[in-house]
Amino acid sequence: DIDGVGHKYHLELELEDVLDKDSTVNCTAEVLYHLGNKNIAPDVQFTLEGELKNTDEADNVFYNRIKSLEKELVAENIPDNYGNVSPEMEPIHLLAWVASGYVIWQNSTENTKFQLAQIKHVKQVKRSDEYLEFDYKILLHEMLTQEIIPWQMTVLWHPQHGVEVTRDSRQPKQA
Amino acid sequence: DQVLHIVPETFQQVQHLQHLCNTLLLDLWKPLLPEDIWAGEDLHIRVPAPLVQEVKDSLDQYTISYRVLIPDVQELVDQSMPRERSSHRQVPEGYVYTQYHRMEEIYQWMTQIQKSNSELVTQHYLGKTTENRTMYYLQISQPSDKIKKIIWMDCGIHAREWISPAFCQWFVKEILQNYRSDPKIRRFLQNLDLYILPVLNIDGYIYSWEKDRLWRKNRSPHMNGTCYGTDLNRNFNSSWGSIGVSYNCSSEIFCGSGPESEPETRAVAQFIKKKKSDILCYLTIHSYGQYILTPYGSTTRPPSNNEELMHVAEMAAAALMGKYGTSYKVGPTSLILYSNSGSSRDWAHMIGIPFSYTFELRDKGTHGFVLPPDQIQPTCEETM
């Protein structure tokens, strides 16, 4: 408890590679939830105790595959209703996961617990530069209210420059 | 029917393929529309059986090379989803427990299970849902003179948690399949009866198959049909409406117009109340999160037999982890998850059932409610 500022949490985490369960990295972090104004994202400071795996090869394969498509990529329902993700869509799914992490962070309070539930729709946006751009419509699941919240996010990615969410907005729930 | 893989090389080939698709009304799997066919891009077309030769001849005529991607579409469909009409699929030996099934199939499965295991299994009427569907439970009971204590397990109280009904079906299969060969199961059934409700929220489950995969509540109409659904796990008479709920129908945790306002809740509650002096354990299966939750959600005050409840749950979690290393957290909902009132598990304990647990099955959010079918087997095996 920090008077007049907010609540600070000190965390010791173990990060596990989603694609390789045996690969883990320890991490310490400090999260500060601000008092009062719930519209400010919590402050996060972290230190990785080790290195993250190098993904250059897979990144480049994916990058080149998308770059060589004649038509912009479009897809829906990832995973599908049965939980399946096709191998070609796996990187699109992972990218959404990373990007949704940013959206979740920006919208988290001490009383929320968000998860990405599903990608409803993804559309690649043509760009003249080297970046890949995707317009995602995702569904976030919030644990406390059990709500499914539609969200739009525009995601930029480049193998050397990483992920950036350039625009995101909560969408109205469909009737 | 076959699916052909073609990569057109020239614009003329593209034109011919578009013509073929349009005149024969072929089913384009990739891309979706003939106008999206491009030279150098993958084309997948499903060709109905009677047209296969004609299409292949036409491709040969235009020297368009092709490869057969799927030689028999029906075979693939049958493998992934049993056909409803096919009679031999209804025999439990043919029932695929590693796939998700729609409600009609589950109804048929219950009938079949009773038929092929009539010495142990009886199907019973429990009540009706909001949309007037019949709720059945299965009783697995070894014939005997003595009155046995009961373990009750219900699945599918929340529509989108598909792994839950899948687990109930798996559980029944495991018990029945191994009853003769496994002395542990035989001893178990000598002293206990099992009552299994494979799908509690039938209307919601069907809705999640047909309309909205992530639906949670039941389908009771409110506000003149402008809003649907009560969260059945907030609708029981355990500190109903006090915490962790919404009084607004549009919320996923809407607790209903009053305790036991929903027919599904009443059907379960009435039955359990009637049998409560013989019920030793109440289990309710959910997803996701990987928890074994003990009472209460509505208060942090521990239940009277908290130590014993925790001890048993911890042993269960350890046994579960022993199978595939999956870790489950154990504890009272109000302490390790969130506060909620009106849950069936709290209610069962409050009316006197000593062991009352909510299981939240795999996973921890990676797939969440949309758990892929290849995880059905390991999830069910470890939970057994």
Coordinates of C-alpha atoms in Angstrom, one line a residue:
Chain A
D1 CA 0.0 0.0 0.0
I2 CA 1.5 3.3 -1.0
D3 CA -0.5 6.2 0.5
G4 CA -1.9 8.5 -1.9
V5 CA -0.4 6.6 -4.9
G6 CA -1.8 3.1 -5.1
H7 CA -1.0 -0.5 -4.5
K8 CA 2.3 -2.0 -5.5
Y9 CA 2.9 -5.7 -6.0
H10 CA 6.2 -7.4 -6.2
L11 CA 6.1 -10.5 -8.3
E12 CA 8.4 -13.4 -8.9
L13 CA 7.4 -15.2 -12.0
E14 CA 8.4 -18.1 -14.2
L15 CA 7.8 -17.5 -17.8
E16 CA 7.1 -20.6 -19.9
D17 CA 7.5 -20.8 -23.7
V18 CA 4.1 -21.6 -25.1
L19 CA 5.7 -23.5 -27.9
D20 CA 8.2 -25.4 -25.8
K21 CA 7.0 -26.2 -22.3
D22 CA 10.5 -27.1 -21.1
S23 CA 11.9 -23.7 -21.9
T24 CA 11.4 -21.4 -18.9
V25 CA 12.9 -18.1 -17.8
N26 CA 12.6 -16.5 -14.4
C27 CA 11.4 -13.0 -14.1
T28 CA 10.8 -10.4 -11.3
A29 CA 8.4 -7.6 -11.7
E30 CA 6.8 -4.7 -9.9
V31 CA 3.3 -3.7 -10.7
L32 CA 1.8 -0.5 -9.4
Y33 CA -2.0 0.0 -9.7
H34 CA -2.8 3.7 -9.4
L35 CA -5.3 4.9 -6.9
G36 CA -8.4 6.6 -8.1
N37 CA -8.3 7.0 -11.8
K38 CA -9.0 3.6 -13.3
N39 CA -8.2 4.8 -16.8
I40 CA -4.5 4.7 -16.3
A41 CA -2.8 1.4 -17.0
P42 CA -0.8 -0.1 -14.2
D43 CA 2.9 0.7 -14.2
V44 CA 5.0 -2.4 -14.9
Q45 CA 8.8 -2.8 -14.4
F46 CA 10.4 -6.1 -15.0
T47 CA 13.7 -7.9 -15.1
L48 CA 14.3 -11.1 -17.0
E49 CA 16.8 -13.5 -15.4
G50 CA 18.0 -15.1 -18.6
E51 CA 17.4 -14.8 -22.2
L52 CA 14.4 -15.4 -24.4
K53 CA 14.8 -17.9 -27.1
N54 CA 15.8 -16.7 -30.5
T55 CA 13.0 -16.9 -33.0
D56 CA 14.6 -15.3 -36.0
E57 CA 14.2 -18.2 -38.3
A58 CA 10.5 -18.8 -37.6
D59 CA 9.8 -15.1 -37.7
N60 CA 11.4 -14.8 -41.2
V61 CA 9.6 -17.8 -42.5
F62 CA 6.3 -16.2 -41.4
Y63 CA 7.3 -12.8 -42.6
N64 CA 8.2 -14.0 -46.1
R65 CA 5.1 -16.2 -46.4
I66 CA 2.9 -13.2 -45.7
K67 CA 4.9 -10.9 -47.9
S68 CA 4.6 -13.2 -50.8
L69 CA 0.8 -13.5 -50.7
E70 CA -0.8 -12.1 -53.7
K71 CA -3.9 -11.1 -51.9
E72 CA -4.1 -9.8 -48.3
L73 CA -4.7 -12.4 -45.7
V74 CA -8.2 -12.7 -44.3
A75 CA -9.4 -15.2 -41.7
E76 CA -12.2 -15.8 -39.2
N77 CA -12.7 -17.7 -35.9
I78 CA -9.3 -18.6 -34.7
P79 CA -9.5 -21.0 -33.0
D80 CA -12.6 -22.5 -34.5
N81 CA -15.5 -23.5 -32.3
Y82 CA -13.9 -26.9 -31.6
G83 CA -10.6 -25.3 -30.5
N84 CA -8.7 -26.0 -33.7
V85 CA -6.1 -23.7 -35.2
S86 CA -4.7 -24.6 -38.6
P87 CA -0.9 -24.6 -38.8
E88 CA -0.9 -21.6 -41.2
M89 CA -2.9 -19.6 -38.8
E90 CA -0.8 -20.4 -35.8
P91 CA 1.5 -17.4 -36.2
I92 CA -1.5 -15.1 -36.7
H93 CA -3.0 -16.5 -33.5
L94 CA 0.3 -16.0 -31.6
L95 CA 0.6 -12.4 -32.9
A96 CA -2.9 -11.7 -31.6
W97 CA -2.0 -13.1 -28.3
V98 CA 1.0 -10.9 -27.9
A99 CA -0.9 -7.8 -29.1
S100 CA -3.9 -8.6 -26.9
G101 CA -1.4 -8.7 -24.0
Y102 CA -0.8 -5.0 -24.6
V103 CA -4.5 -4.2 -24.8
I104 CA -5.1 -6.2 -21.6
W105 CA -2.4 -4.4 -19.8
Q106 CA -3.7 -1.0 -20.8
N107 CA -7.2 -2.0 -19.4
S108 CA -6.3 -3.9 -16.3
T109 CA -7.2 -3.0 -12.7
E110 CA -6.8 -5.0 -9.5
N111 CA -10.3 -6.3 -10.2
T112 CA -9.9 -7.7 -13.7
K113 CA -8.5 -10.9 -15.2
F114 CA -8.5 -10.9 -18.9
Q115 CA -7.8 -13.6 -21.4
L116 CA -7.9 -13.7 -25.2
A117 CA -10.9 -16.0 -26.0
Q118 CA -11.0 -16.0 -29.7
I119 CA -10.1 -14.0 -32.9
K120 CA -13.4 -13.4 -34.6
H121 CA -11.9 -11.8 -37.7
V122 CA -8.4 -10.8 -39.0
K123 CA -7.6 -8.8 -42.1
Q124 CA -4.2 -7.9 -43.4
V125 CA -3.9 -4.2 -44.3
K126 CA -1.7 -3.4 -47.3
R127 CA 1.3 -1.3 -46.6
S128 CA 3.9 0.3 -48.7
D129 CA 6.7 -0.1 -46.1
E130 CA 8.3 -3.3 -44.7
Y131 CA 5.9 -3.7 -41.8
L132 CA 3.0 -6.2 -41.8
E133 CA -0.2 -4.7 -40.6
F134 CA -3.3 -6.7 -39.3
D135 CA -6.7 -5.4 -38.3
Y136 CA -8.0 -7.8 -35.7
K137 CA -11.5 -8.1 -34.1
I138 CA -11.0 -10.2 -31.0
L139 CA -13.0 -11.4 -28.0
L140 CA -11.6 -10.9 -24.6
H141 CA -12.9 -12.9 -21.7
E142 CA -13.1 -11.2 -18.3
M143 CA -13.0 -13.6 -15.4
L144 CA -14.8 -11.7 -12.6
T145 CA -17.8 -10.5 -14.7
Q146 CA -17.5 -13.5 -17.0
E147 CA -18.1 -11.1 -19.9
I148 CA -17.0 -11.6 -23.4
I149 CA -15.9 -8.2 -24.7
P150 CA -15.3 -7.6 -28.4
W151 CA -12.3 -5.5 -29.2
Q152 CA -10.7 -4.1 -32.3
M153 CA -6.9 -3.8 -32.5
T154 CA -4.6 -2.7 -35.3
V155 CA -1.3 -4.5 -35.0
L156 CA 2.0 -3.7 -36.7
W157 CA 4.8 -6.3 -36.9
H158 CA 8.3 -6.7 -38.3
P159 CA 10.8 -9.5 -37.5
Q160 CA 13.4 -7.0 -36.4
H161 CA 11.2 -4.3 -34.9
G162 CA 8.7 -6.5 -33.0
V163 CA 5.0 -5.9 -32.3
E164 CA 3.1 -2.6 -31.9
V165 CA -0.5 -2.0 -31.3
T166 CA -1.2 1.3 -33.1
R167 CA -4.9 1.5 -32.5
D168 CA -7.4 -0.3 -30.3
S169 CA -10.9 0.2 -29.2
R170 CA -13.6 -1.6 -27.2
Q171 CA -16.5 -2.6 -29.4
P172 CA -20.2 -2.7 -28.5
K173 CA -21.5 -6.1 -27.6
Q174 CA -23.7 -7.4 -30.3
A175 CA -27.3 -7.8 -29.3
Chain B
D1 CA -16.4 -36.3 -53.5
Q2 CA -12.8 -35.2 -53.9
V3 CA -10.9 -32.1 -53.2
L4 CA -8.4 -31.1 -55.8
H5 CA -5.4 -28.9 -55.3
I6 CA -4.6 -26.8 -58.4
V7 CA -2.1 -24.0 -58.9
P8 CA -3.1 -22.2 -62.1
E9 CA -0.1 -21.0 -64.1
T10 CA -1.6 -18.7 -66.7
F11 CA -4.4 -16.2 -67.0
Q12 CA -6.1 -18.5 -69.5
Q13 CA -6.0 -21.3 -67.0
V14 CA -7.5 -19.0 -64.3
Q15 CA -10.3 -18.1 -66.7
H16 CA -11.0 -21.7 -67.5
L17 CA -11.1 -22.6 -63.8
Q18 CA -13.5 -19.7 -63.1
H19 CA -15.7 -20.9 -65.9
L20 CA -15.7 -24.4 -64.6
C21 CA -16.6 -23.3 -61.1
N22 CA -19.4 -21.1 -62.3
T23 CA -21.0 -23.5 -64.7
L24 CA -20.7 -26.6 -62.6
L25 CA -21.3 -24.7 -59.4
L26 CA -18.3 -26.3 -57.8
D27 CA -17.6 -25.9 -54.1
L28 CA -14.6 -23.6 -53.7
W29 CA -12.7 -24.2 -50.5
K30 CA -9.9 -21.9 -51.2
P31 CA -10.4 -19.1 -52.2
L32 CA -14.0 -18.5 -51.4
L33 CA -15.0 -16.9 -54.6
P34 CA -14.1 -17.6 -58.3
E35 CA -13.1 -14.0 -58.8
D36 CA -10.4 -14.5 -56.2
I37 CA -8.7 -17.2 -58.2
W38 CA -5.2 -16.0 -59.1
A39 CA -2.3 -17.5 -61.1
G40 CA 0.3 -18.8 -58.8
E41 CA -2.0 -19.2 -55.9
D42 CA -3.4 -22.3 -54.3
L43 CA -6.8 -23.4 -55.4
H44 CA -8.8 -26.0 -53.5
I45 CA -12.0 -27.2 -55.1
R46 CA -14.4 -29.9 -53.8
V47 CA -15.9 -31.8 -56.7
P48 CA -19.0 -33.9 -56.2
A49 CA -18.5 -37.6 -57.0
P50 CA -20.5 -37.7 -60.2
L51 CA -18.5 -34.8 -61.7
V52 CA -15.0 -35.9 -60.7
Q53 CA -14.2 -37.5 -64.0
E54 CA -15.6 -34.7 -66.1
V55 CA -13.7 -32.1 -64.2
K56 CA -10.4 -34.1 -64.4
D57 CA -10.9 -34.5 -68.1
S58 CA -11.5 -30.8 -68.5
L59 CA -8.3 -30.0 -66.6
D60 CA -6.3 -32.4 -68.7
Q61 CA -7.7 -30.8 -71.8
Y62 CA -6.4 -27.4 -70.7
T63 CA -3.1 -29.0 -69.4
I64 CA -3.9 -27.7 -66.0
S65 CA -2.0 -29.9 -63.5
Y66 CA -3.8 -30.9 -60.3
R67 CA -3.3 -33.1 -57.3
V68 CA -5.9 -34.9 -55.3
L69 CA -5.8 -33.3 -51.8
I70 CA -8.7 -35.4 -50.3
P71 CA -9.6 -38.6 -52.1
D72 CA -12.8 -39.1 -50.1
V73 CA -14.4 -36.2 -48.4
Q74 CA -17.1 -38.2 -46.7
E75 CA -14.5 -40.5 -45.0
L76 CA -12.8 -37.5 -43.5
V77 CA -16.1 -36.0 -42.3
D78 CA -17.0 -39.3 -40.7
Q79 CA -13.7 -39.5 -39.0
S80 CA -14.1 -36.1 -37.4
M81 CA -17.7 -36.1 -36.6
P82 CA -19.9 -39.2 -36.3
R83 CA -23.0 -39.0 -38.6
E84 CA -26.2 -38.7 -36.7
R85 CA -28.2 -41.1 -38.8
S86 CA -25.7 -43.9 -38.9
S87 CA -27.0 -46.5 -36.6
H88 CA -23.8 -48.2 -35.6
R89 CA -22.5 -44.9 -34.2
Q90 CA -25.1 -44.9 -31.5
V91 CA -23.6 -48.0 -29.9
P92 CA -21.3 -46.8 -27.1
E93 CA -18.5 -48.9 -28.5
G94 CA -18.6 -46.7 -31.6
Y95 CA -19.1 -43.4 -29.7
V96 CA -16.2 -41.1 -30.0
Y97 CA -15.4 -39.8 -26.5
T98 CA -12.5 -37.7 -27.8
Q99 CA -14.8 -35.4 -29.7
Y100 CA -17.4 -32.9 -28.6
H101 CA -21.0 -33.9 -29.2
R102 CA -24.1 -32.0 -29.8
M103 CA -27.1 -32.5 -27.4
E104 CA -29.0 -34.8 -29.7
E105 CA -26.1 -37.2 -29.7
I106 CA -25.8 -37.0 -26.0
Y107 CA -29.4 -37.9 -25.5
Q108 CA -28.9 -40.9 -27.8
W109 CA -25.8 -41.8 -26.0
M110 CA -27.6 -41.9 -22.6
T111 CA -30.3 -44.2 -24.0
Q112 CA -27.6 -46.5 -25.5
I113 CA -25.5 -46.5 -22.4
Q114 CA -28.5 -47.7 -20.3
K115 CA -29.4 -50.3 -22.9
S116 CA -25.9 -51.8 -23.1
N117 CA -25.3 -51.6 -19.3
S118 CA -28.7 -52.3 -17.9
E119 CA -27.5 -54.2 -14.9
L120 CA -25.7 -51.0 -13.6
V121 CA -27.2 -48.0 -15.3
T122 CA -30.6 -46.5 -15.2
Q123 CA -31.7 -43.2 -16.8
H124 CA -34.0 -41.0 -14.8
Y125 CA -36.1 -37.9 -15.4
L126 CA -35.0 -34.9 -13.5
G127 CA -37.0 -32.0 -14.9
K128 CA -37.5 -29.7 -17.8
T129 CA -35.5 -26.7 -19.1
T130 CA -36.8 -23.3 -19.9
E131 CA -37.3 -24.3 -23.5
N132 CA -39.1 -27.4 -22.3
R133 CA -36.3 -29.9 -23.0
T134 CA -36.1 -32.9 -20.7
M135 CA -33.3 -33.2 -18.2
Y136 CA -32.1 -36.7 -17.5
Y137 CA -29.5 -38.1 -15.1
L138 CA -27.8 -41.5 -15.1
Q139 CA -27.7 -43.6 -12.0
I140 CA -24.8 -46.1 -11.8
S141 CA -25.7 -48.5 -9.1
Q142 CA -24.6 -52.0 -8.3
P143 CA -27.7 -54.0 -7.2
S144 CA -27.5 -54.7 -3.5
D145 CA -29.6 -54.9 -0.4
K146 CA -28.0 -52.1 1.4
I147 CA -28.7 -48.5 1.0
K148 CA -25.7 -46.8 -0.5
K149 CA -24.4 -43.3 -0.1
I150 CA -24.5 -41.1 -3.2
I151 CA -22.0 -39.1 -5.2
W152 CA -23.7 -36.6 -7.4
M153 CA -21.8 -35.0 -10.4
D154 CA -23.3 -32.5 -12.8
C155 CA -21.6 -31.1 -15.9
G156 CA -22.4 -28.3 -18.3
I157 CA -24.1 -25.8 -16.0
H158 CA -22.3 -23.1 -18.2
A159 CA -23.0 -23.6 -21.9
R160 CA -19.6 -22.7 -23.3
E161 CA -17.6 -25.0 -21.1
W162 CA -17.7 -27.9 -23.5
I163 CA -15.0 -29.9 -21.9
S164 CA -17.3 -30.4 -18.9
P165 CA -20.1 -32.5 -20.5
A166 CA -17.3 -34.3 -22.4
F167 CA -15.8 -35.2 -19.0
C168 CA -19.1 -36.5 -17.7
Q169 CA -19.5 -38.8 -20.7
W170 CA -15.9 -40.0 -20.4
F171 CA -16.4 -40.6 -16.7
V172 CA -19.4 -42.8 -17.3
K173 CA -17.6 -44.7 -20.0
E174 CA -14.5 -45.3 -17.8
I175 CA -16.5 -46.6 -14.9
L176 CA -18.6 -49.0 -17.1
Q177 CA -15.7 -50.2 -19.2
N178 CA -13.5 -51.0 -16.3
Y179 CA -16.1 -52.1 -13.8
R180 CA -15.3 -55.8 -14.3
S181 CA -11.6 -55.5 -14.5
D182 CA -10.8 -52.9 -11.9
P183 CA -11.3 -54.0 -8.3
K184 CA -11.1 -50.3 -7.1
I185 CA -14.1 -49.4 -9.2
R186 CA -16.0 -52.5 -8.0
R187 CA -15.3 -51.8 -4.4
F188 CA -16.3 -48.2 -5.0
L189 CA -19.7 -49.2 -6.4
Q190 CA -20.3 -51.7 -3.6
N191 CA -20.6 -48.8 -1.2
L192 CA -21.6 -45.9 -3.4
D193 CA -24.1 -45.0 -6.1
L194 CA -23.1 -42.5 -8.8
Y195 CA -25.6 -40.0 -10.1
I196 CA -24.4 -38.2 -13.2
L197 CA -26.1 -35.3 -15.0
P198 CA -24.2 -34.9 -18.2
V199 CA -25.6 -31.6 -19.3
L200 CA -27.4 -29.4 -16.8
N201 CA -27.9 -26.3 -19.0
I202 CA -29.2 -28.1 -22.1
D203 CA -30.8 -25.0 -23.8
G204 CA -27.6 -23.0 -23.3
Y205 CA -25.4 -25.9 -24.6
I206 CA -27.5 -26.2 -27.7
Y207 CA -27.3 -22.4 -28.2
S208 CA -23.5 -22.5 -27.9
W209 CA -23.5 -25.1 -30.7
E210 CA -25.9 -23.3 -33.0
K211 CA -25.6 -19.6 -32.4
D212 CA -22.9 -18.3 -30.0
R213 CA -20.0 -20.5 -29.0
L214 CA -19.2 -18.4 -26.0
W215 CA -22.7 -18.3 -24.5
R216 CA -22.7 -19.1 -20.7
K217 CA -26.2 -18.7 -19.2
N218 CA -29.5 -20.5 -19.8
R219 CA -32.1 -19.2 -22.3
S220 CA -34.8 -17.7 -20.1
P221 CA -36.3 -14.6 -21.6
H222 CA -36.4 -11.3 -19.7
M223 CA -37.7 -7.8 -20.3
N224 CA -40.2 -8.9 -22.9
G225 CA -37.7 -11.1 -24.8
T226 CA -35.2 -8.3 -25.3
C227 CA -32.6 -10.0 -23.1
Y228 CA -31.9 -13.7 -22.4
G229 CA -30.3 -15.9 -19.8
T230 CA -29.7 -16.3 -16.1
D231 CA -26.4 -17.6 -14.8
L232 CA -27.5 -20.9 -13.3
N233 CA -24.5 -20.9 -11.0
R234 CA -25.6 -17.7 -9.4
N235 CA -29.2 -18.8 -9.1
F236 CA -29.1 -21.3 -6.2
N237 CA -30.4 -20.4 -2.8
S238 CA -27.0 -19.8 -1.1
S239 CA -26.8 -16.2 0.0
W240 CA -28.5 -15.5 -3.3
G241 CA -28.0 -12.1 -4.9
S242 CA -25.6 -10.9 -2.2
I243 CA -22.2 -10.7 -3.9
G244 CA -20.4 -11.3 -7.2
V245 CA -23.6 -11.1 -9.2
S246 CA -25.5 -8.7 -11.4
Y247 CA -29.2 -7.9 -11.2
N248 CA -29.1 -6.9 -14.9
C249 CA -30.1 -9.5 -17.4
S250 CA -27.5 -8.3 -19.9
S251 CA -24.7 -9.4 -17.6
E252 CA -23.1 -12.9 -17.8
I253 CA -23.5 -13.2 -14.1
F254 CA -27.1 -12.2 -13.9
C255 CA -28.5 -14.1 -10.9
G256 CA -32.1 -14.3 -12.1
S257 CA -35.3 -12.8 -10.7
G258 CA -35.0 -14.7 -7.4
P259 CA -33.3 -17.8 -5.9
E260 CA -34.2 -20.9 -7.9
S261 CA -36.1 -18.8 -10.4
E262 CA -34.9 -21.1 -13.2
P263 CA -36.5 -24.4 -14.0
E264 CA -33.1 -26.0 -14.4
T265 CA -32.0 -24.9 -10.9
R266 CA -35.3 -26.1 -9.4
A267 CA -35.0 -29.5 -11.1
V268 CA -31.5 -30.1 -9.6
A269 CA -32.3 -28.5 -6.2
Q270 CA -35.5 -30.4 -5.6
F271 CA -33.9 -33.7 -6.4
I272 CA -30.8 -33.1 -4.2
K273 CA -32.9 -31.8 -1.3
K274 CA -35.0 -35.0 -1.5
K275 CA -31.9 -37.2 -1.4
K276 CA -29.6 -35.1 0.8
S277 CA -29.4 -37.4 3.8
D278 CA -27.8 -40.0 1.5
I279 CA -25.6 -37.7 -0.6
L280 CA -22.0 -37.8 0.5
C281 CA -20.4 -35.7 -2.2
Y282 CA -21.6 -33.0 -4.6
L283 CA -19.4 -32.4 -7.6
T284 CA -20.0 -29.8 -10.2
I285 CA -17.7 -29.6 -13.3
H286 CA -16.7 -26.4 -15.0
S287 CA -13.9 -24.9 -17.1
Y288 CA -11.5 -23.2 -17.2
G289 CA -8.8 -22.4 -14.7
Q290 CA -7.5 -25.7 -13.3
Y291 CA -8.9 -25.4 -9.8
I292 CA -10.6 -27.6 -7.2
L293 CA -12.8 -25.1 -5.4
T294 CA -14.2 -25.6 -1.9
P295 CA -17.0 -23.6 -0.2
Y296 CA -17.6 -20.8 0.0
G297 CA -17.8 -18.1 -2.6
S298 CA -20.2 -15.9 -0.8
T299 CA -18.1 -15.5 2.3
T300 CA -14.5 -16.0 3.5
R301 CA -15.8 -17.7 6.7
P302 CA -14.5 -21.3 6.4
P303 CA -17.0 -24.2 6.3
S304 CA -17.3 -26.3 9.4
N305 CA -15.3 -29.2 7.9
N306 CA -12.8 -27.1 6.1
E307 CA -9.7 -29.1 7.1
E308 CA -11.2 -32.3 5.8
L309 CA -12.5 -30.7 2.6
M310 CA -9.1 -29.2 1.9
H311 CA -7.2 -32.4 2.7
V312 CA -9.3 -34.5 0.3
A313 CA -9.1 -31.8 -2.4
E314 CA -5.3 -31.6 -2.0
M315 CA -5.0 -35.4 -2.4
A316 CA -7.1 -35.2 -5.5
A317 CA -5.0 -32.4 -7.0
A318 CA -1.8 -34.4 -6.3
A319 CA -3.2 -37.5 -8.0
L320 CA -4.3 -35.4 -10.9
M321 CA -0.8 -33.9 -11.3
G322 CA 0.7 -37.4 -11.1
K323 CA -0.8 -38.2 -14.5
Y324 CA 0.4 -35.5 -16.8
G325 CA 1.9 -32.9 -14.6
T326 CA -1.1 -30.6 -14.8
S327 CA -1.3 -28.4 -11.8
Y328 CA -4.5 -27.5 -10.1
K329 CA -4.9 -24.9 -7.4
V330 CA -7.0 -25.9 -4.4
G331 CA -9.0 -23.7 -2.0
P332 CA -12.2 -21.8 -1.2
T333 CA -13.5 -19.8 -4.1
S334 CA -13.7 -16.6 -2.1
L335 CA -10.0 -16.7 -1.3
I336 CA -8.5 -18.0 -4.5
L337 CA -10.8 -16.9 -7.2
Y338 CA -13.5 -14.3 -6.6
S339 CA -16.6 -13.8 -4.6
N340 CA -19.9 -15.1 -5.8
S341 CA -23.2 -16.1 -4.3
G342 CA -25.9 -18.5 -5.4
S343 CA -23.5 -21.1 -6.6
S344 CA -24.7 -24.7 -6.6
R345 CA -21.6 -25.9 -4.7
D346 CA -22.2 -23.4 -1.8
W347 CA -25.8 -24.4 -1.7
A348 CA -25.1 -28.1 -1.6
H349 CA -22.8 -27.6 1.4
M350 CA -25.2 -25.3 3.1
I351 CA -27.9 -27.9 3.1
G352 CA -25.7 -30.4 4.7
I353 CA -23.7 -32.3 2.0
P354 CA -20.3 -32.7 3.6
F355 CA -18.1 -32.8 0.5
S356 CA -18.9 -30.2 -2.1
Y357 CA -16.5 -29.3 -4.8
T358 CA -16.3 -27.3 -8.0
F359 CA -13.8 -28.5 -10.5
E360 CA -12.5 -26.1 -13.1
L361 CA -10.9 -28.2 -15.7
R362 CA -8.2 -27.3 -18.3
D363 CA -6.8 -25.0 -19.2
K364 CA -5.5 -21.8 -17.8
G365 CA -6.6 -19.5 -20.6
T366 CA -4.4 -20.5 -23.5
H367 CA -7.5 -21.9 -25.2
G368 CA -10.0 -21.1 -22.4
F369 CA -13.4 -22.3 -23.3
V370 CA -12.4 -23.4 -26.8
L371 CA -10.3 -26.4 -25.7
P372 CA -9.2 -28.4 -28.7
P373 CA -10.5 -32.0 -28.9
D374 CA -7.1 -33.4 -28.7
Q375 CA -7.0 -32.3 -25.0
I376 CA -10.3 -34.1 -24.2
Q377 CA -8.5 -37.4 -23.5
P378 CA -5.7 -36.2 -21.3
T379 CA -8.0 -33.8 -19.4
C380 CA -10.5 -36.6 -18.7
E381 CA -7.8 -39.1 -17.9
E382 CA -6.1 -37.0 -15.3
T383 CA -9.4 -35.9 -13.8
M384 CA -10.4 -39.5 -13.4

